[in-house]
Amino acid sequence: GNSEWVAGNSMRLSPGAIPDDGELNVAIIPSASIYKVVTQLFPHITKGTHIDDPGVSYFTGRKIEVHSEPPAVLDLDGELFGTTPATFSICPLALEVVCRT
């Protein structure tokens, strides 16, 4: 993500993300039952504390490479994007963004 808040400012999926810092922020949440997501992870995602969960991986970078075995389907903001492997990178100054701080 490139913004701290998502879903109408109801979830802090990428706490500390700054839209214009040139970094991608990635939170990897492992597969879990819907029960676990709703009862255990969702309350933490709304506060941004999910990144402290030992099962969640969170990192930043200008270029992110995603590999998995077997290949996994990529869901980006609710859109099916393709499968792994995939590479994501920042395109500096590609889009002018105006936002509240």
mmCIF file with all atom_site columns, C-alpha atoms in Angstrom:
data_model
loop_
_atom_site.group_PDB
_atom_site.id
_atom_site.type_symbol
_atom_site.label_atom_id
_atom_site.label_alt_id
_atom_site.label_comp_id
_atom_site.label_asym_id
_atom_site.label_entity_id
_atom_site.label_seq_id
_atom_site.pdbx_PDB_ins_code
_atom_site.Cartn_x
_atom_site.Cartn_y
_atom_site.Cartn_z
_atom_site.occupancy
_atom_site.B_iso_or_equiv
_atom_site.pdbx_formal_charge
_atom_site.auth_seq_id
_atom_site.auth_comp_id
_atom_site.auth_asym_id
_atom_site.auth_atom_id
_atom_site.pdbx_PDB_model_num
ATOM 1   C CA . GLY A 1 1   ? 0.000   0.000   0.000   1.00 0.00 ? 1   GLY A CA 1
ATOM 2   C CA . ASN A 1 2   ? 0.984   3.594   -0.362  1.00 0.00 ? 2   ASN A CA 1
ATOM 3   C CA . SER A 1 3   ? -1.489  4.933   2.170   1.00 0.00 ? 3   SER A CA 1
ATOM 4   C CA . GLU A 1 4   ? -1.816  4.161   5.850   1.00 0.00 ? 4   GLU A CA 1
ATOM 5   C CA . TRP A 1 5   ? -5.628  3.945   5.792   1.00 0.00 ? 5   TRP A CA 1
ATOM 6   C CA . VAL A 1 6   ? -7.840  1.899   3.432   1.00 0.00 ? 6   VAL A CA 1
ATOM 7   C CA . ALA A 1 7   ? -11.564 1.108   3.090   1.00 0.00 ? 7   ALA A CA 1
ATOM 8   C CA . GLY A 1 8   ? -12.819 4.592   3.838   1.00 0.00 ? 8   GLY A CA 1
ATOM 9   C CA . ASN A 1 9   ? -10.357 5.107   6.680   1.00 0.00 ? 9   ASN A CA 1
ATOM 10  C CA . SER A 1 10  ? -11.710 2.093   8.569   1.00 0.00 ? 10  SER A CA 1
ATOM 11  C CA . MET A 1 11  ? -8.556  -0.064  8.424   1.00 0.00 ? 11  MET A CA 1
ATOM 12  C CA . ARG A 1 12  ? -4.879  0.743   8.997   1.00 0.00 ? 12  ARG A CA 1
ATOM 13  C CA . LEU A 1 13  ? -3.535  -1.943  6.687   1.00 0.00 ? 13  LEU A CA 1
ATOM 14  C CA . SER A 1 14  ? -0.183  -0.161  6.208   1.00 0.00 ? 14  SER A CA 1
ATOM 15  C CA . PRO A 1 15  ? 0.470   1.777   9.424   1.00 0.00 ? 15  PRO A CA 1
ATOM 16  C CA . GLY A 1 16  ? 3.015   4.518   8.921   1.00 0.00 ? 16  GLY A CA 1
ATOM 17  C CA . ALA A 1 17  ? 2.771   4.477   5.115   1.00 0.00 ? 17  ALA A CA 1
ATOM 18  C CA . ILE A 1 18  ? 3.374   7.865   3.502   1.00 0.00 ? 18  ILE A CA 1
ATOM 19  C CA . PRO A 1 19  ? 1.894   8.338   0.004   1.00 0.00 ? 19  PRO A CA 1
ATOM 20  C CA . ASP A 1 20  ? 4.831   10.321  -1.393  1.00 0.00 ? 20  ASP A CA 1
ATOM 21  C CA . ASP A 1 21  ? 7.871   8.718   0.276   1.00 0.00 ? 21  ASP A CA 1
ATOM 22  C CA . GLY A 1 22  ? 8.772   6.539   -2.730  1.00 0.00 ? 22  GLY A CA 1
ATOM 23  C CA . GLU A 1 23  ? 8.251   3.307   -0.772  1.00 0.00 ? 23  GLU A CA 1
ATOM 24  C CA . LEU A 1 24  ? 5.803   0.439   -1.133  1.00 0.00 ? 24  LEU A CA 1
ATOM 25  C CA . ASN A 1 25  ? 4.402   -0.905  2.128   1.00 0.00 ? 25  ASN A CA 1
ATOM 26  C CA . VAL A 1 26  ? 3.510   -4.596  2.137   1.00 0.00 ? 26  VAL A CA 1
ATOM 27  C CA . ALA A 1 27  ? 1.559   -6.589  4.716   1.00 0.00 ? 27  ALA A CA 1
ATOM 28  C CA . ILE A 1 28  ? 1.410   -10.336 4.135   1.00 0.00 ? 28  ILE A CA 1
ATOM 29  C CA . ILE A 1 29  ? -1.330  -12.012 6.121   1.00 0.00 ? 29  ILE A CA 1
ATOM 30  C CA . PRO A 1 30  ? -1.186  -15.806 5.915   1.00 0.00 ? 30  PRO A CA 1
ATOM 31  C CA . SER A 1 31  ? -4.161  -17.891 4.905   1.00 0.00 ? 31  SER A CA 1
ATOM 32  C CA . ALA A 1 32  ? -6.557  -18.236 7.789   1.00 0.00 ? 32  ALA A CA 1
ATOM 33  C CA . SER A 1 33  ? -10.113 -19.288 8.401   1.00 0.00 ? 33  SER A CA 1
ATOM 34  C CA . ILE A 1 34  ? -12.733 -16.572 8.076   1.00 0.00 ? 34  ILE A CA 1
ATOM 35  C CA . TYR A 1 35  ? -13.426 -17.101 11.791  1.00 0.00 ? 35  TYR A CA 1
ATOM 36  C CA . LYS A 1 36  ? -9.824  -16.292 12.705  1.00 0.00 ? 36  LYS A CA 1
ATOM 37  C CA . VAL A 1 37  ? -9.729  -13.259 10.411  1.00 0.00 ? 37  VAL A CA 1
ATOM 38  C CA . VAL A 1 38  ? -12.936 -11.807 11.845  1.00 0.00 ? 38  VAL A CA 1
ATOM 39  C CA . THR A 1 39  ? -12.307 -12.624 15.507  1.00 0.00 ? 39  THR A CA 1
ATOM 40  C CA . GLN A 1 40  ? -8.535  -12.251 15.796  1.00 0.00 ? 40  GLN A CA 1
ATOM 41  C CA . LEU A 1 41  ? -6.985  -10.326 12.908  1.00 0.00 ? 41  LEU A CA 1
ATOM 42  C CA . PHE A 1 42  ? -9.650  -7.802  11.889  1.00 0.00 ? 42  PHE A CA 1
ATOM 43  C CA . PRO A 1 43  ? -9.701  -5.979  15.250  1.00 0.00 ? 43  PRO A CA 1
ATOM 44  C CA . HIS A 1 44  ? -5.924  -5.538  14.932  1.00 0.00 ? 44  HIS A CA 1
ATOM 45  C CA . ILE A 1 45  ? -6.095  -4.444  11.276  1.00 0.00 ? 45  ILE A CA 1
ATOM 46  C CA . THR A 1 46  ? -8.525  -1.658  12.200  1.00 0.00 ? 46  THR A CA 1
ATOM 47  C CA . LYS A 1 47  ? -5.962  -0.352  14.723  1.00 0.00 ? 47  LYS A CA 1
ATOM 48  C CA . GLY A 1 48  ? -2.848  -1.123  12.664  1.00 0.00 ? 48  GLY A CA 1
ATOM 49  C CA . THR A 1 49  ? -1.471  -3.479  15.317  1.00 0.00 ? 49  THR A CA 1
ATOM 50  C CA . HIS A 1 50  ? -1.640  -6.563  13.064  1.00 0.00 ? 50  HIS A CA 1
ATOM 51  C CA . ILE A 1 51  ? 1.961   -5.900  12.010  1.00 0.00 ? 51  ILE A CA 1
ATOM 52  C CA . ASP A 1 52  ? 3.033   -6.916  15.532  1.00 0.00 ? 52  ASP A CA 1
ATOM 53  C CA . ASP A 1 53  ? 1.499   -10.391 15.056  1.00 0.00 ? 53  ASP A CA 1
ATOM 54  C CA . PRO A 1 54  ? 4.321   -12.940 14.594  1.00 0.00 ? 54  PRO A CA 1
ATOM 55  C CA . GLY A 1 55  ? 2.374   -14.548 11.728  1.00 0.00 ? 55  GLY A CA 1
ATOM 56  C CA . VAL A 1 56  ? 2.134   -11.307 9.728   1.00 0.00 ? 56  VAL A CA 1
ATOM 57  C CA . SER A 1 57  ? 5.044   -10.112 7.592   1.00 0.00 ? 57  SER A CA 1
ATOM 58  C CA . TYR A 1 58  ? 5.346   -6.349  7.044   1.00 0.00 ? 58  TYR A CA 1
ATOM 59  C CA . PHE A 1 59  ? 8.063   -4.571  5.114   1.00 0.00 ? 59  PHE A CA 1
ATOM 60  C CA . THR A 1 60  ? 8.784   -1.649  2.801   1.00 0.00 ? 60  THR A CA 1
ATOM 61  C CA . GLY A 1 61  ? 10.865  -1.130  -0.302  1.00 0.00 ? 61  GLY A CA 1
ATOM 62  C CA . ARG A 1 62  ? 11.117  0.571   -3.669  1.00 0.00 ? 62  ARG A CA 1
ATOM 63  C CA . LYS A 1 63  ? 10.957  -2.793  -5.458  1.00 0.00 ? 63  LYS A CA 1
ATOM 64  C CA . ILE A 1 64  ? 9.117   -5.853  -4.136  1.00 0.00 ? 64  ILE A CA 1
ATOM 65  C CA . GLU A 1 65  ? 9.471   -9.321  -5.673  1.00 0.00 ? 65  GLU A CA 1
ATOM 66  C CA . VAL A 1 66  ? 6.849   -11.914 -4.763  1.00 0.00 ? 66  VAL A CA 1
ATOM 67  C CA . HIS A 1 67  ? 7.597   -15.628 -5.169  1.00 0.00 ? 67  HIS A CA 1
ATOM 68  C CA . SER A 1 68  ? 5.648   -18.626 -3.916  1.00 0.00 ? 68  SER A CA 1
ATOM 69  C CA . GLU A 1 69  ? 5.543   -22.365 -4.390  1.00 0.00 ? 69  GLU A CA 1
ATOM 70  C CA . PRO A 1 70  ? 3.140   -23.290 -5.775  1.00 0.00 ? 70  PRO A CA 1
ATOM 71  C CA . PRO A 1 71  ? 2.292   -20.092 -7.689  1.00 0.00 ? 71  PRO A CA 1
ATOM 72  C CA . ALA A 1 72  ? -0.407  -18.060 -5.931  1.00 0.00 ? 72  ALA A CA 1
ATOM 73  C CA . VAL A 1 73  ? -3.142  -15.818 -7.289  1.00 0.00 ? 73  VAL A CA 1
ATOM 74  C CA . LEU A 1 74  ? -2.513  -12.121 -6.606  1.00 0.00 ? 74  LEU A CA 1
ATOM 75  C CA . ASP A 1 75  ? -5.430  -10.035 -5.344  1.00 0.00 ? 75  ASP A CA 1
ATOM 76  C CA . LEU A 1 76  ? -4.656  -6.306  -5.485  1.00 0.00 ? 76  LEU A CA 1
ATOM 77  C CA . ASP A 1 77  ? -7.331  -4.091  -3.953  1.00 0.00 ? 77  ASP A CA 1
ATOM 78  C CA . GLY A 1 78  ? -9.946  -6.729  -4.704  1.00 0.00 ? 78  GLY A CA 1
ATOM 79  C CA . GLU A 1 79  ? -8.890  -7.195  -8.334  1.00 0.00 ? 79  GLU A CA 1
ATOM 80  C CA . LEU A 1 80  ? -7.332  -10.425 -9.593  1.00 0.00 ? 80  LEU A CA 1
ATOM 81  C CA . PHE A 1 81  ? -3.951  -9.374  -10.972 1.00 0.00 ? 81  PHE A CA 1
ATOM 82  C CA . GLY A 1 82  ? -2.279  -12.597 -12.062 1.00 0.00 ? 82  GLY A CA 1
ATOM 83  C CA . THR A 1 83  ? -0.075  -15.114 -10.322 1.00 0.00 ? 83  THR A CA 1
ATOM 84  C CA . THR A 1 84  ? 3.320   -15.236 -8.709  1.00 0.00 ? 84  THR A CA 1
ATOM 85  C CA . PRO A 1 85  ? 6.116   -14.647 -9.384  1.00 0.00 ? 85  PRO A CA 1
ATOM 86  C CA . ALA A 1 86  ? 5.573   -10.900 -9.721  1.00 0.00 ? 86  ALA A CA 1
ATOM 87  C CA . THR A 1 87  ? 7.593   -7.726  -9.285  1.00 0.00 ? 87  THR A CA 1
ATOM 88  C CA . PHE A 1 88  ? 6.216   -4.398  -8.066  1.00 0.00 ? 88  PHE A CA 1
ATOM 89  C CA . SER A 1 89  ? 8.128   -1.138  -8.098  1.00 0.00 ? 89  SER A CA 1
ATOM 90  C CA . ILE A 1 90  ? 7.670   2.580   -7.602  1.00 0.00 ? 90  ILE A CA 1
ATOM 91  C CA . CYS A 1 91  ? 7.462   4.841   -10.655 1.00 0.00 ? 91  CYS A CA 1
ATOM 92  C CA . PRO A 1 92  ? 8.703   8.164   -9.240  1.00 0.00 ? 92  PRO A CA 1
ATOM 93  C CA . LEU A 1 93  ? 6.597   11.208  -10.129 1.00 0.00 ? 93  LEU A CA 1
ATOM 94  C CA . ALA A 1 94  ? 4.269   9.094   -12.319 1.00 0.00 ? 94  ALA A CA 1
ATOM 95  C CA . LEU A 1 95  ? 1.125   10.424  -10.656 1.00 0.00 ? 95  LEU A CA 1
ATOM 96  C CA . GLU A 1 96  ? 0.327   13.636  -8.870  1.00 0.00 ? 96  GLU A CA 1
ATOM 97  C CA . VAL A 1 97  ? -1.556  12.819  -5.678  1.00 0.00 ? 97  VAL A CA 1
ATOM 98  C CA . VAL A 1 98  ? -3.349  15.347  -3.514  1.00 0.00 ? 98  VAL A CA 1
ATOM 99  C CA . CYS A 1 99  ? -4.333  14.160  -0.047  1.00 0.00 ? 99  CYS A CA 1
ATOM 100 C CA . ARG A 1 100 ? -4.905  15.288  3.498   1.00 0.00 ? 100 ARG A CA 1
ATOM 101 C CA . THR A 1 101 ? -2.084  14.789  5.941   1.00 0.00 ? 101 THR A CA 1
#
